[in-house]
Amino acid sequence: MDKVLVVIPAYNEALNIERVVGDVITNYPMFDYVIINDGSTDQTADICRKHGWKIIDLPMNLGLAGAFQTGLKYAHRRGYRYAIQFDGDGQHRPEYILPMKEKMDEGYDIVIGSRFITGKKPHSMRMFGSRLLSGSIWFTTGVKVSDPTSGMRMFSRKMIKEFADGLNYGPEPDTISYLISQGAKVAEIPVIMDERILGESYLNPVNAARYMGKMLFSILLVQSFRIRDRR
């Protein structure tokens, strides 16, 4: 199967999910999709069922890592060649999925939609953290990743299997760093991302600072002791 599966994790995205999924289905019917309802307590699941959309309901909130891994298990069992993480909050633009696939076809394992290949990062605490993450990935792997916190990432069949079978594979910068160190070929293409229109992100300034600190600690220290599951 030479198809892309669009994996859409969604937690309490009732205000955005109709617009996001409707856009993918209406304008990009060449891509398959699955919505992972991550234990939402709002009307996210009801909206999806009303439209008859493909949805996997998780009985409780597992967080992004658990939701995304569920999507990758689905992709692995159905033999998809590529799978892309596509956020349910409306920030990712589906017109970049095909260019990412075309880049993957050149032989890459992971392609990241990057906001900072051609443009400079703005001066803010969050972007300072992004610079630190980019530096730590380069320091530990020798590979430059301009936008390590981008959530728009496409994975090859080999990487789909890694996420589907592994226990600790979250779609986060530390996992990307680890996979690079294990030989994964990574590329970036330039994309534009939209701001969230409705709803609230969990990454407020305090949570963002904690997240950056956790990722830095993991990339610089924890990943060097990680043992790869080779089942």
mmCIF file with all atom_site columns, C-alpha atoms in Angstrom:
data_model
loop_
_atom_site.group_PDB
_atom_site.id
_atom_site.type_symbol
_atom_site.label_atom_id
_atom_site.label_alt_id
_atom_site.label_comp_id
_atom_site.label_asym_id
_atom_site.label_entity_id
_atom_site.label_seq_id
_atom_site.pdbx_PDB_ins_code
_atom_site.Cartn_x
_atom_site.Cartn_y
_atom_site.Cartn_z
_atom_site.occupancy
_atom_site.B_iso_or_equiv
_atom_site.pdbx_formal_charge
_atom_site.auth_seq_id
_atom_site.auth_comp_id
_atom_site.auth_asym_id
_atom_site.auth_atom_id
_atom_site.pdbx_PDB_model_num
ATOM 1   C CA . MET A 1 1   ? 0.000   0.000  0.000  1.00 0.00 ? 1   MET A CA 1
ATOM 2   C CA . ASP A 1 2   ? 1.533   3.280  -1.138 1.00 0.00 ? 2   ASP A CA 1
ATOM 3   C CA . LYS A 1 3   ? -0.761  5.497  0.896  1.00 0.00 ? 3   LYS A CA 1
ATOM 4   C CA . VAL A 1 4   ? -0.478  8.037  3.669  1.00 0.00 ? 4   VAL A CA 1
ATOM 5   C CA . LEU A 1 5   ? -2.498  7.678  6.849  1.00 0.00 ? 5   LEU A CA 1
ATOM 6   C CA . VAL A 1 6   ? -3.301  10.992 8.517  1.00 0.00 ? 6   VAL A CA 1
ATOM 7   C CA . VAL A 1 7   ? -3.346  10.330 12.264 1.00 0.00 ? 7   VAL A CA 1
ATOM 8   C CA . ILE A 1 8   ? -5.344  13.004 14.092 1.00 0.00 ? 8   ILE A CA 1
ATOM 9   C CA . PRO A 1 9   ? -5.028  12.840 17.893 1.00 0.00 ? 9   PRO A CA 1
ATOM 10  C CA . ALA A 1 10  ? -7.800  14.882 19.496 1.00 0.00 ? 10  ALA A CA 1
ATOM 11  C CA . TYR A 1 11  ? -8.446  15.751 23.124 1.00 0.00 ? 11  TYR A CA 1
ATOM 12  C CA . ASN A 1 12  ? -11.371 18.109 23.752 1.00 0.00 ? 12  ASN A CA 1
ATOM 13  C CA . GLU A 1 13  ? -11.209 19.579 20.260 1.00 0.00 ? 13  GLU A CA 1
ATOM 14  C CA . ALA A 1 14  ? -14.957 19.970 19.698 1.00 0.00 ? 14  ALA A CA 1
ATOM 15  C CA . LEU A 1 15  ? -14.413 23.577 18.611 1.00 0.00 ? 15  LEU A CA 1
ATOM 16  C CA . ASN A 1 16  ? -11.880 22.625 15.929 1.00 0.00 ? 16  ASN A CA 1
ATOM 17  C CA . ILE A 1 17  ? -12.333 18.997 14.863 1.00 0.00 ? 17  ILE A CA 1
ATOM 18  C CA . GLU A 1 18  ? -15.121 19.597 12.332 1.00 0.00 ? 18  GLU A CA 1
ATOM 19  C CA . ARG A 1 19  ? -13.082 22.178 10.440 1.00 0.00 ? 19  ARG A CA 1
ATOM 20  C CA . VAL A 1 20  ? -9.840  20.189 10.595 1.00 0.00 ? 20  VAL A CA 1
ATOM 21  C CA . VAL A 1 21  ? -11.152 16.787 9.529  1.00 0.00 ? 21  VAL A CA 1
ATOM 22  C CA . GLY A 1 22  ? -13.668 18.224 7.086  1.00 0.00 ? 22  GLY A CA 1
ATOM 23  C CA . ASP A 1 23  ? -10.859 20.046 5.278  1.00 0.00 ? 23  ASP A CA 1
ATOM 24  C CA . VAL A 1 24  ? -8.779  16.866 4.964  1.00 0.00 ? 24  VAL A CA 1
ATOM 25  C CA . ILE A 1 25  ? -11.705 14.750 3.733  1.00 0.00 ? 25  ILE A CA 1
ATOM 26  C CA . THR A 1 26  ? -13.133 17.313 1.312  1.00 0.00 ? 26  THR A CA 1
ATOM 27  C CA . ASN A 1 27  ? -9.968  18.681 -0.247 1.00 0.00 ? 27  ASN A CA 1
ATOM 28  C CA . TYR A 1 28  ? -7.519  15.775 0.093  1.00 0.00 ? 28  TYR A CA 1
ATOM 29  C CA . PRO A 1 29  ? -9.485  12.559 -0.516 1.00 0.00 ? 29  PRO A CA 1
ATOM 30  C CA . MET A 1 30  ? -6.319  10.776 -1.670 1.00 0.00 ? 30  MET A CA 1
ATOM 31  C CA . PHE A 1 31  ? -5.237  10.512 1.990  1.00 0.00 ? 31  PHE A CA 1
ATOM 32  C CA . ASP A 1 32  ? -6.740  8.091  4.487  1.00 0.00 ? 32  ASP A CA 1
ATOM 33  C CA . TYR A 1 33  ? -7.291  9.341  8.018  1.00 0.00 ? 33  TYR A CA 1
ATOM 34  C CA . VAL A 1 34  ? -8.146  8.166  11.512 1.00 0.00 ? 34  VAL A CA 1
ATOM 35  C CA . ILE A 1 35  ? -9.143  10.301 14.493 1.00 0.00 ? 35  ILE A CA 1
ATOM 36  C CA . ILE A 1 36  ? -7.848  9.165  17.880 1.00 0.00 ? 36  ILE A CA 1
ATOM 37  C CA . ASN A 1 37  ? -10.272 10.507 20.451 1.00 0.00 ? 37  ASN A CA 1
ATOM 38  C CA . ASP A 1 38  ? -8.049  10.658 23.528 1.00 0.00 ? 38  ASP A CA 1
ATOM 39  C CA . GLY A 1 39  ? -10.700 10.335 26.221 1.00 0.00 ? 39  GLY A CA 1
ATOM 40  C CA . SER A 1 40  ? -12.300 13.696 25.404 1.00 0.00 ? 40  SER A CA 1
ATOM 41  C CA . THR A 1 41  ? -14.896 14.954 27.855 1.00 0.00 ? 41  THR A CA 1
ATOM 42  C CA . ASP A 1 42  ? -16.486 17.403 25.407 1.00 0.00 ? 42  ASP A CA 1
ATOM 43  C CA . GLN A 1 43  ? -18.415 16.723 22.171 1.00 0.00 ? 43  GLN A CA 1
ATOM 44  C CA . THR A 1 44  ? -15.405 15.689 20.065 1.00 0.00 ? 44  THR A CA 1
ATOM 45  C CA . ALA A 1 45  ? -16.512 12.065 19.674 1.00 0.00 ? 45  ALA A CA 1
ATOM 46  C CA . ASP A 1 46  ? -20.172 12.981 19.102 1.00 0.00 ? 46  ASP A CA 1
ATOM 47  C CA . ILE A 1 47  ? -19.228 15.332 16.262 1.00 0.00 ? 47  ILE A CA 1
ATOM 48  C CA . CYS A 1 48  ? -17.100 12.656 14.602 1.00 0.00 ? 48  CYS A CA 1
ATOM 49  C CA . ARG A 1 49  ? -19.842 10.037 14.886 1.00 0.00 ? 49  ARG A CA 1
ATOM 50  C CA . LYS A 1 50  ? -22.442 12.443 13.538 1.00 0.00 ? 50  LYS A CA 1
ATOM 51  C CA . HIS A 1 51  ? -20.391 12.717 10.346 1.00 0.00 ? 51  HIS A CA 1
ATOM 52  C CA . GLY A 1 52  ? -19.602 9.004  10.216 1.00 0.00 ? 52  GLY A CA 1
ATOM 53  C CA . TRP A 1 53  ? -15.871 9.650  10.394 1.00 0.00 ? 53  TRP A CA 1
ATOM 54  C CA . LYS A 1 54  ? -13.263 6.993  11.188 1.00 0.00 ? 54  LYS A CA 1
ATOM 55  C CA . ILE A 1 55  ? -12.591 7.262  14.900 1.00 0.00 ? 55  ILE A CA 1
ATOM 56  C CA . ILE A 1 56  ? -10.866 5.227  17.575 1.00 0.00 ? 56  ILE A CA 1
ATOM 57  C CA . ASP A 1 57  ? -12.186 6.010  21.049 1.00 0.00 ? 57  ASP A CA 1
ATOM 58  C CA . LEU A 1 58  ? -9.724  5.662  23.916 1.00 0.00 ? 58  LEU A CA 1
ATOM 59  C CA . PRO A 1 59  ? -11.520 4.962  27.218 1.00 0.00 ? 59  PRO A CA 1
ATOM 60  C CA . MET A 1 60  ? -9.363  7.461  29.082 1.00 0.00 ? 60  MET A CA 1
ATOM 61  C CA . ASN A 1 61  ? -6.938  10.272 28.364 1.00 0.00 ? 61  ASN A CA 1
ATOM 62  C CA . LEU A 1 62  ? -3.558  8.703  27.532 1.00 0.00 ? 62  LEU A CA 1
ATOM 63  C CA . GLY A 1 63  ? -1.862  11.899 26.413 1.00 0.00 ? 63  GLY A CA 1
ATOM 64  C CA . LEU A 1 64  ? -0.311  12.600 23.025 1.00 0.00 ? 64  LEU A CA 1
ATOM 65  C CA . ALA A 1 65  ? 2.157   9.707  23.199 1.00 0.00 ? 65  ALA A CA 1
ATOM 66  C CA . GLY A 1 66  ? -0.538  7.104  23.878 1.00 0.00 ? 66  GLY A CA 1
ATOM 67  C CA . ALA A 1 67  ? -2.933  8.547  21.334 1.00 0.00 ? 67  ALA A CA 1
ATOM 68  C CA . PHE A 1 68  ? -0.320  8.765  18.612 1.00 0.00 ? 68  PHE A CA 1
ATOM 69  C CA . GLN A 1 69  ? 0.977   5.274  19.305 1.00 0.00 ? 69  GLN A CA 1
ATOM 70  C CA . THR A 1 70  ? -2.597  4.002  18.933 1.00 0.00 ? 70  THR A CA 1
ATOM 71  C CA . GLY A 1 71  ? -2.719  5.615  15.502 1.00 0.00 ? 71  GLY A CA 1
ATOM 72  C CA . LEU A 1 72  ? 0.610   4.071  14.525 1.00 0.00 ? 72  LEU A CA 1
ATOM 73  C CA . LYS A 1 73  ? -0.579  0.619  15.624 1.00 0.00 ? 73  LYS A CA 1
ATOM 74  C CA . TYR A 1 74  ? -3.574  1.119  13.359 1.00 0.00 ? 74  TYR A CA 1
ATOM 75  C CA . ALA A 1 75  ? -1.268  2.145  10.495 1.00 0.00 ? 75  ALA A CA 1
ATOM 76  C CA . HIS A 1 76  ? 1.068   -0.801 11.074 1.00 0.00 ? 76  HIS A CA 1
ATOM 77  C CA . ARG A 1 77  ? -1.699  -3.404 11.138 1.00 0.00 ? 77  ARG A CA 1
ATOM 78  C CA . ARG A 1 78  ? -3.118  -2.048 7.881  1.00 0.00 ? 78  ARG A CA 1
ATOM 79  C CA . GLY A 1 79  ? 0.198   -1.864 6.085  1.00 0.00 ? 79  GLY A CA 1
ATOM 80  C CA . TYR A 1 80  ? 0.447   1.870  5.427  1.00 0.00 ? 80  TYR A CA 1
ATOM 81  C CA . ARG A 1 81  ? 3.695   3.053  3.900  1.00 0.00 ? 81  ARG A CA 1
ATOM 82  C CA . TYR A 1 82  ? 3.593   6.452  5.615  1.00 0.00 ? 82  TYR A CA 1
ATOM 83  C CA . ALA A 1 83  ? 1.772   7.978  8.560  1.00 0.00 ? 83  ALA A CA 1
ATOM 84  C CA . ILE A 1 84  ? 1.663   11.632 9.547  1.00 0.00 ? 84  ILE A CA 1
ATOM 85  C CA . GLN A 1 85  ? 0.909   13.249 12.879 1.00 0.00 ? 85  GLN A CA 1
ATOM 86  C CA . PHE A 1 86  ? -1.712  15.907 12.207 1.00 0.00 ? 86  PHE A CA 1
ATOM 87  C CA . ASP A 1 87  ? -2.955  17.898 15.174 1.00 0.00 ? 87  ASP A CA 1
ATOM 88  C CA . GLY A 1 88  ? -6.666  18.325 15.723 1.00 0.00 ? 88  GLY A CA 1
ATOM 89  C CA . ASP A 1 89  ? -6.377  21.978 16.798 1.00 0.00 ? 89  ASP A CA 1
ATOM 90  C CA . GLY A 1 90  ? -6.163  23.433 13.290 1.00 0.00 ? 90  GLY A CA 1
ATOM 91  C CA . GLN A 1 91  ? -2.525  24.520 13.321 1.00 0.00 ? 91  GLN A CA 1
ATOM 92  C CA . HIS A 1 92  ? -1.338  22.087 10.653 1.00 0.00 ? 92  HIS A CA 1
ATOM 93  C CA . ARG A 1 93  ? -2.124  22.708 6.989  1.00 0.00 ? 93  ARG A CA 1
ATOM 94  C CA . PRO A 1 94  ? -2.995  19.633 4.898  1.00 0.00 ? 94  PRO A CA 1
ATOM 95  C CA . GLU A 1 95  ? -1.538  21.105 1.688  1.00 0.00 ? 95  GLU A CA 1
ATOM 96  C CA . TYR A 1 96  ? 1.908   20.185 3.009  1.00 0.00 ? 96  TYR A CA 1
ATOM 97  C CA . ILE A 1 97  ? 1.153   16.473 3.334  1.00 0.00 ? 97  ILE A CA 1
ATOM 98  C CA . LEU A 1 98  ? 1.887   15.697 -0.328 1.00 0.00 ? 98  LEU A CA 1
ATOM 99  C CA . PRO A 1 99  ? 5.225   17.605 -0.375 1.00 0.00 ? 99  PRO A CA 1
ATOM 100 C CA . MET A 1 100 ? 6.212   15.735 2.794  1.00 0.00 ? 100 MET A CA 1
ATOM 101 C CA . LYS A 1 101 ? 5.348   12.429 1.120  1.00 0.00 ? 101 LYS A CA 1
ATOM 102 C CA . GLU A 1 102 ? 7.407   13.386 -1.916 1.00 0.00 ? 102 GLU A CA 1
ATOM 103 C CA . LYS A 1 103 ? 10.359  14.090 0.362  1.00 0.00 ? 103 LYS A CA 1
ATOM 104 C CA . MET A 1 104 ? 9.832   10.735 2.092  1.00 0.00 ? 104 MET A CA 1
ATOM 105 C CA . ASP A 1 105 ? 9.942   9.057  -1.322 1.00 0.00 ? 105 ASP A CA 1
ATOM 106 C CA . GLU A 1 106 ? 13.586  10.151 -1.597 1.00 0.00 ? 106 GLU A CA 1
ATOM 107 C CA . GLY A 1 107 ? 14.405  7.559  1.069  1.00 0.00 ? 107 GLY A CA 1
ATOM 108 C CA . TYR A 1 108 ? 13.928  9.310  4.401  1.00 0.00 ? 108 TYR A CA 1
ATOM 109 C CA . ASP A 1 109 ? 12.549  7.709  7.561  1.00 0.00 ? 109 ASP A CA 1
ATOM 110 C CA . ILE A 1 110 ? 11.122  10.899 9.078  1.00 0.00 ? 110 ILE A CA 1
ATOM 111 C CA . VAL A 1 111 ? 10.159  14.184 7.442  1.00 0.00 ? 111 VAL A CA 1
ATOM 112 C CA . ILE A 1 112 ? 9.394   17.177 9.651  1.00 0.00 ? 112 ILE A CA 1
ATOM 113 C CA . GLY A 1 113 ? 7.322   20.164 8.620  1.00 0.00 ? 113 GLY A CA 1
ATOM 114 C CA . SER A 1 114 ? 9.568   23.014 9.745  1.00 0.00 ? 114 SER A CA 1
ATOM 115 C CA . ARG A 1 115 ? 8.674   26.643 10.348 1.00 0.00 ? 115 ARG A CA 1
ATOM 116 C CA . PHE A 1 116 ? 12.289  27.758 10.518 1.00 0.00 ? 116 PHE A CA 1
ATOM 117 C CA . ILE A 1 117 ? 14.174  26.497 7.471  1.00 0.00 ? 117 ILE A CA 1
ATOM 118 C CA . THR A 1 118 ? 13.909  29.794 5.647  1.00 0.00 ? 118 THR A CA 1
ATOM 119 C CA . GLY A 1 119 ? 12.786  32.112 8.443  1.00 0.00 ? 119 GLY A CA 1
ATOM 120 C CA . LYS A 1 120 ? 14.483  32.977 11.702 1.00 0.00 ? 120 LYS A CA 1
ATOM 121 C CA . LYS A 1 121 ? 13.032  32.002 15.025 1.00 0.00 ? 121 LYS A CA 1
ATOM 122 C CA . PRO A 1 122 ? 11.439  34.936 16.835 1.00 0.00 ? 122 PRO A CA 1
ATOM 123 C CA . HIS A 1 123 ? 12.961  36.118 20.086 1.00 0.00 ? 123 HIS A CA 1
ATOM 124 C CA . SER A 1 124 ? 10.867  34.608 22.851 1.00 0.00 ? 124 SER A CA 1
ATOM 125 C CA . MET A 1 125 ? 11.386  32.222 25.757 1.00 0.00 ? 125 MET A CA 1
ATOM 126 C CA . ARG A 1 126 ? 9.682   29.436 23.851 1.00 0.00 ? 126 ARG A CA 1
ATOM 127 C CA . MET A 1 127 ? 11.933  29.911 20.826 1.00 0.00 ? 127 MET A CA 1
ATOM 128 C CA . PHE A 1 128 ? 14.952  30.107 23.117 1.00 0.00 ? 128 PHE A CA 1
ATOM 129 C CA . GLY A 1 129 ? 13.946  26.661 24.324 1.00 0.00 ? 129 GLY A CA 1
ATOM 130 C CA . SER A 1 130 ? 13.590  25.509 20.713 1.00 0.00 ? 130 SER A CA 1
ATOM 131 C CA . ARG A 1 131 ? 17.123  26.699 20.000 1.00 0.00 ? 131 ARG A CA 1
ATOM 132 C CA . LEU A 1 132 ? 18.400  24.752 22.983 1.00 0.00 ? 132 LEU A CA 1
ATOM 133 C CA . LEU A 1 133 ? 16.641  21.610 21.774 1.00 0.00 ? 133 LEU A CA 1
ATOM 134 C CA . SER A 1 134 ? 18.066  22.037 18.265 1.00 0.00 ? 134 SER A CA 1
ATOM 135 C CA . GLY A 1 135 ? 21.522  22.463 19.760 1.00 0.00 ? 135 GLY A CA 1
ATOM 136 C CA . SER A 1 136 ? 21.196  19.430 21.997 1.00 0.00 ? 136 SER A CA 1
ATOM 137 C CA . ILE A 1 137 ? 20.069  17.230 19.087 1.00 0.00 ? 137 ILE A CA 1
ATOM 138 C CA . TRP A 1 138 ? 23.002  18.444 16.996 1.00 0.00 ? 138 TRP A CA 1
ATOM 139 C CA . PHE A 1 139 ? 25.406  17.914 19.912 1.00 0.00 ? 139 PHE A CA 1
ATOM 140 C CA . THR A 1 140 ? 24.274  14.328 20.505 1.00 0.00 ? 140 THR A CA 1
ATOM 141 C CA . THR A 1 141 ? 23.657  13.200 16.899 1.00 0.00 ? 141 THR A CA 1
ATOM 142 C CA . GLY A 1 142 ? 25.493  15.590 14.585 1.00 0.00 ? 142 GLY A CA 1
ATOM 143 C CA . VAL A 1 143 ? 22.216  16.264 12.737 1.00 0.00 ? 143 VAL A CA 1
ATOM 144 C CA . LYS A 1 144 ? 20.590  19.684 12.547 1.00 0.00 ? 144 LYS A CA 1
ATOM 145 C CA . VAL A 1 145 ? 16.838  19.817 13.194 1.00 0.00 ? 145 VAL A CA 1
ATOM 146 C CA . SER A 1 146 ? 15.608  23.378 12.775 1.00 0.00 ? 146 SER A CA 1
ATOM 147 C CA . ASP A 1 147 ? 12.154  22.862 14.275 1.00 0.00 ? 147 ASP A CA 1
ATOM 148 C CA . PRO A 1 148 ? 12.409  20.109 16.894 1.00 0.00 ? 148 PRO A CA 1
ATOM 149 C CA . THR A 1 149 ? 9.045   20.906 18.493 1.00 0.00 ? 149 THR A CA 1
ATOM 150 C CA . SER A 1 150 ? 7.076   20.751 15.241 1.00 0.00 ? 150 SER A CA 1
ATOM 151 C CA . GLY A 1 151 ? 4.237   18.297 15.672 1.00 0.00 ? 151 GLY A CA 1
ATOM 152 C CA . MET A 1 152 ? 3.839   17.811 11.932 1.00 0.00 ? 152 MET A CA 1
ATOM 153 C CA . ARG A 1 153 ? 5.970   14.746 11.284 1.00 0.00 ? 153 ARG A CA 1
ATOM 154 C CA . MET A 1 154 ? 5.682   11.976 8.720  1.00 0.00 ? 154 MET A CA 1
ATOM 155 C CA . PHE A 1 155 ? 7.055   8.508  9.385  1.00 0.00 ? 155 PHE A CA 1
ATOM 156 C CA . SER A 1 156 ? 8.083   5.640  7.104  1.00 0.00 ? 156 SER A CA 1
ATOM 157 C CA . ARG A 1 157 ? 6.847   2.074  7.406  1.00 0.00 ? 157 ARG A CA 1
ATOM 158 C CA . LYS A 1 158 ? 9.972   1.188  9.396  1.00 0.00 ? 158 LYS A CA 1
ATOM 159 C CA . MET A 1 159 ? 9.336   4.004  11.848 1.00 0.00 ? 159 MET A CA 1
ATOM 160 C CA . ILE A 1 160 ? 5.627   3.114  12.040 1.00 0.00 ? 160 ILE A CA 1
ATOM 161 C CA . LYS A 1 161 ? 6.666   -0.335 13.249 1.00 0.00 ? 161 LYS A CA 1
ATOM 162 C CA . GLU A 1 162 ? 9.043   1.201  15.816 1.00 0.00 ? 162 GLU A CA 1
ATOM 163 C CA . PHE A 1 163 ? 6.239   3.288  17.307 1.00 0.00 ? 163 PHE A CA 1
ATOM 164 C CA . ALA A 1 164 ? 3.689   0.493  17.089 1.00 0.00 ? 164 ALA A CA 1
ATOM 165 C CA . ASP A 1 165 ? 5.875   -2.074 18.863 1.00 0.00 ? 165 ASP A CA 1
ATOM 166 C CA . GLY A 1 166 ? 7.874   0.113  21.277 1.00 0.00 ? 166 GLY A CA 1
ATOM 167 C CA . LEU A 1 167 ? 6.691   0.962  24.758 1.00 0.00 ? 167 LEU A CA 1
ATOM 168 C CA . ASN A 1 168 ? 8.282   4.397  25.142 1.00 0.00 ? 168 ASN A CA 1
ATOM 169 C CA . TYR A 1 169 ? 7.961   6.007  21.748 1.00 0.00 ? 169 TYR A CA 1
ATOM 170 C CA . GLY A 1 170 ? 6.278   9.369  22.115 1.00 0.00 ? 170 GLY A CA 1
ATOM 171 C CA . PRO A 1 171 ? 6.191   11.798 19.169 1.00 0.00 ? 171 PRO A CA 1
ATOM 172 C CA . GLU A 1 172 ? 8.555   14.183 20.925 1.00 0.00 ? 172 GLU A CA 1
ATOM 173 C CA . PRO A 1 173 ? 11.981  15.724 20.203 1.00 0.00 ? 173 PRO A CA 1
ATOM 174 C CA . ASP A 1 174 ? 13.807  13.271 22.461 1.00 0.00 ? 174 ASP A CA 1
ATOM 175 C CA . THR A 1 175 ? 12.435  10.293 20.527 1.00 0.00 ? 175 THR A CA 1
ATOM 176 C CA . ILE A 1 176 ? 13.373  11.937 17.238 1.00 0.00 ? 176 ILE A CA 1
ATOM 177 C CA . SER A 1 177 ? 16.880  12.471 18.601 1.00 0.00 ? 177 SER A CA 1
ATOM 178 C CA . TYR A 1 178 ? 17.057  8.844  19.706 1.00 0.00 ? 178 TYR A CA 1
ATOM 179 C CA . LEU A 1 179 ? 15.886  7.521  16.344 1.00 0.00 ? 179 LEU A CA 1
ATOM 180 C CA . ILE A 1 180 ? 18.478  9.693  14.560 1.00 0.00 ? 180 ILE A CA 1
ATOM 181 C CA . SER A 1 181 ? 21.182  8.255  16.800 1.00 0.00 ? 181 SER A CA 1
ATOM 182 C CA . GLN A 1 182 ? 19.964  4.785  15.788 1.00 0.00 ? 182 GLN A CA 1
ATOM 183 C CA . GLY A 1 183 ? 20.367  5.563  12.106 1.00 0.00 ? 183 GLY A CA 1
ATOM 184 C CA . ALA A 1 184 ? 17.052  7.092  11.055 1.00 0.00 ? 184 ALA A CA 1
ATOM 185 C CA . LYS A 1 185 ? 17.355  9.506  8.126  1.00 0.00 ? 185 LYS A CA 1
ATOM 186 C CA . VAL A 1 186 ? 15.560  12.771 8.849  1.00 0.00 ? 186 VAL A CA 1
ATOM 187 C CA . ALA A 1 187 ? 14.696  15.692 6.584  1.00 0.00 ? 187 ALA A CA 1
ATOM 188 C CA . GLU A 1 188 ? 12.712  18.906 6.955  1.00 0.00 ? 188 GLU A CA 1
ATOM 189 C CA . ILE A 1 189 ? 10.592  20.833 4.483  1.00 0.00 ? 189 ILE A CA 1
ATOM 190 C CA . PRO A 1 190 ? 9.397   24.416 4.983  1.00 0.00 ? 190 PRO A CA 1
ATOM 191 C CA . VAL A 1 191 ? 5.789   24.832 6.116  1.00 0.00 ? 191 VAL A CA 1
ATOM 192 C CA . ILE A 1 192 ? 3.553   27.517 7.522  1.00 0.00 ? 192 ILE A CA 1
ATOM 193 C CA . MET A 1 193 ? 1.510   26.728 10.600 1.00 0.00 ? 193 MET A CA 1
ATOM 194 C CA . ASP A 1 194 ? -1.583  28.563 11.754 1.00 0.00 ? 194 ASP A CA 1
ATOM 195 C CA . GLU A 1 195 ? -2.279  29.788 15.246 1.00 0.00 ? 195 GLU A CA 1
ATOM 196 C CA . ARG A 1 196 ? -4.909  27.945 17.230 1.00 0.00 ? 196 ARG A CA 1
ATOM 197 C CA . ILE A 1 197 ? -8.195  29.771 16.611 1.00 0.00 ? 197 ILE A CA 1
ATOM 198 C CA . LEU A 1 198 ? -10.418 28.176 19.244 1.00 0.00 ? 198 LEU A CA 1
ATOM 199 C CA . GLY A 1 199 ? -9.753  26.352 22.497 1.00 0.00 ? 199 GLY A CA 1
ATOM 200 C CA . GLU A 1 200 ? -6.705  26.485 24.725 1.00 0.00 ? 200 GLU A CA 1
ATOM 201 C CA . SER A 1 201 ? -3.310  24.858 24.384 1.00 0.00 ? 201 SER A CA 1
ATOM 202 C CA . TYR A 1 202 ? -1.896  23.016 27.371 1.00 0.00 ? 202 TYR A CA 1
ATOM 203 C CA . LEU A 1 203 ? 1.465   24.683 26.645 1.00 0.00 ? 203 LEU A CA 1
ATOM 204 C CA . ASN A 1 204 ? 1.084   27.769 28.790 1.00 0.00 ? 204 ASN A CA 1
ATOM 205 C CA . PRO A 1 205 ? 4.388   29.445 29.796 1.00 0.00 ? 205 PRO A CA 1
ATOM 206 C CA . VAL A 1 206 ? 4.859   27.270 32.888 1.00 0.00 ? 206 VAL A CA 1
ATOM 207 C CA . ASN A 1 207 ? 4.093   23.998 31.105 1.00 0.00 ? 207 ASN A CA 1
ATOM 208 C CA . ALA A 1 208 ? 6.224   25.043 28.134 1.00 0.00 ? 208 ALA A CA 1
ATOM 209 C CA . ALA A 1 209 ? 9.222   25.674 30.402 1.00 0.00 ? 209 ALA A CA 1
ATOM 210 C CA . ARG A 1 210 ? 8.754   22.296 32.095 1.00 0.00 ? 210 ARG A CA 1
ATOM 211 C CA . TYR A 1 211 ? 8.429   20.592 28.732 1.00 0.00 ? 211 TYR A CA 1
ATOM 212 C CA . MET A 1 212 ? 11.635  22.158 27.375 1.00 0.00 ? 212 MET A CA 1
ATOM 213 C CA . GLY A 1 213 ? 13.530  21.209 30.518 1.00 0.00 ? 213 GLY A CA 1
ATOM 214 C CA . LYS A 1 214 ? 12.270  17.647 30.363 1.00 0.00 ? 214 LYS A CA 1
ATOM 215 C CA . MET A 1 215 ? 13.207  17.302 26.697 1.00 0.00 ? 215 MET A CA 1
ATOM 216 C CA . LEU A 1 216 ? 16.688  18.752 27.230 1.00 0.00 ? 216 LEU A CA 1
ATOM 217 C CA . PHE A 1 217 ? 17.372  16.390 30.125 1.00 0.00 ? 217 PHE A CA 1
ATOM 218 C CA . SER A 1 218 ? 16.139  13.439 28.094 1.00 0.00 ? 218 SER A CA 1
ATOM 219 C CA . ILE A 1 219 ? 18.124  14.270 24.945 1.00 0.00 ? 219 ILE A CA 1
ATOM 220 C CA . LEU A 1 220 ? 21.392  15.051 26.729 1.00 0.00 ? 220 LEU A CA 1
ATOM 221 C CA . LEU A 1 221 ? 21.306  12.297 29.365 1.00 0.00 ? 221 LEU A CA 1
ATOM 222 C CA . VAL A 1 222 ? 18.500  9.748  29.240 1.00 0.00 ? 222 VAL A CA 1
ATOM 223 C CA . GLN A 1 223 ? 18.622  8.762  25.565 1.00 0.00 ? 223 GLN A CA 1
ATOM 224 C CA . SER A 1 224 ? 22.222  7.546  25.756 1.00 0.00 ? 224 SER A CA 1
ATOM 225 C CA . PHE A 1 225 ? 21.076  4.802  28.148 1.00 0.00 ? 225 PHE A CA 1
ATOM 226 C CA . ARG A 1 226 ? 18.009  3.807  26.169 1.00 0.00 ? 226 ARG A CA 1
ATOM 227 C CA . ILE A 1 227 ? 17.801  0.234  24.923 1.00 0.00 ? 227 ILE A CA 1
ATOM 228 C CA . ARG A 1 228 ? 16.132  -0.296 21.591 1.00 0.00 ? 228 ARG A CA 1
ATOM 229 C CA . ASP A 1 229 ? 13.351  -2.846 21.297 1.00 0.00 ? 229 ASP A CA 1
ATOM 230 C CA . ARG A 1 230 ? 14.321  -5.011 18.298 1.00 0.00 ? 230 ARG A CA 1
ATOM 231 C CA . ARG A 1 231 ? 11.340  -7.350 18.165 1.00 0.00 ? 231 ARG A CA 1
#
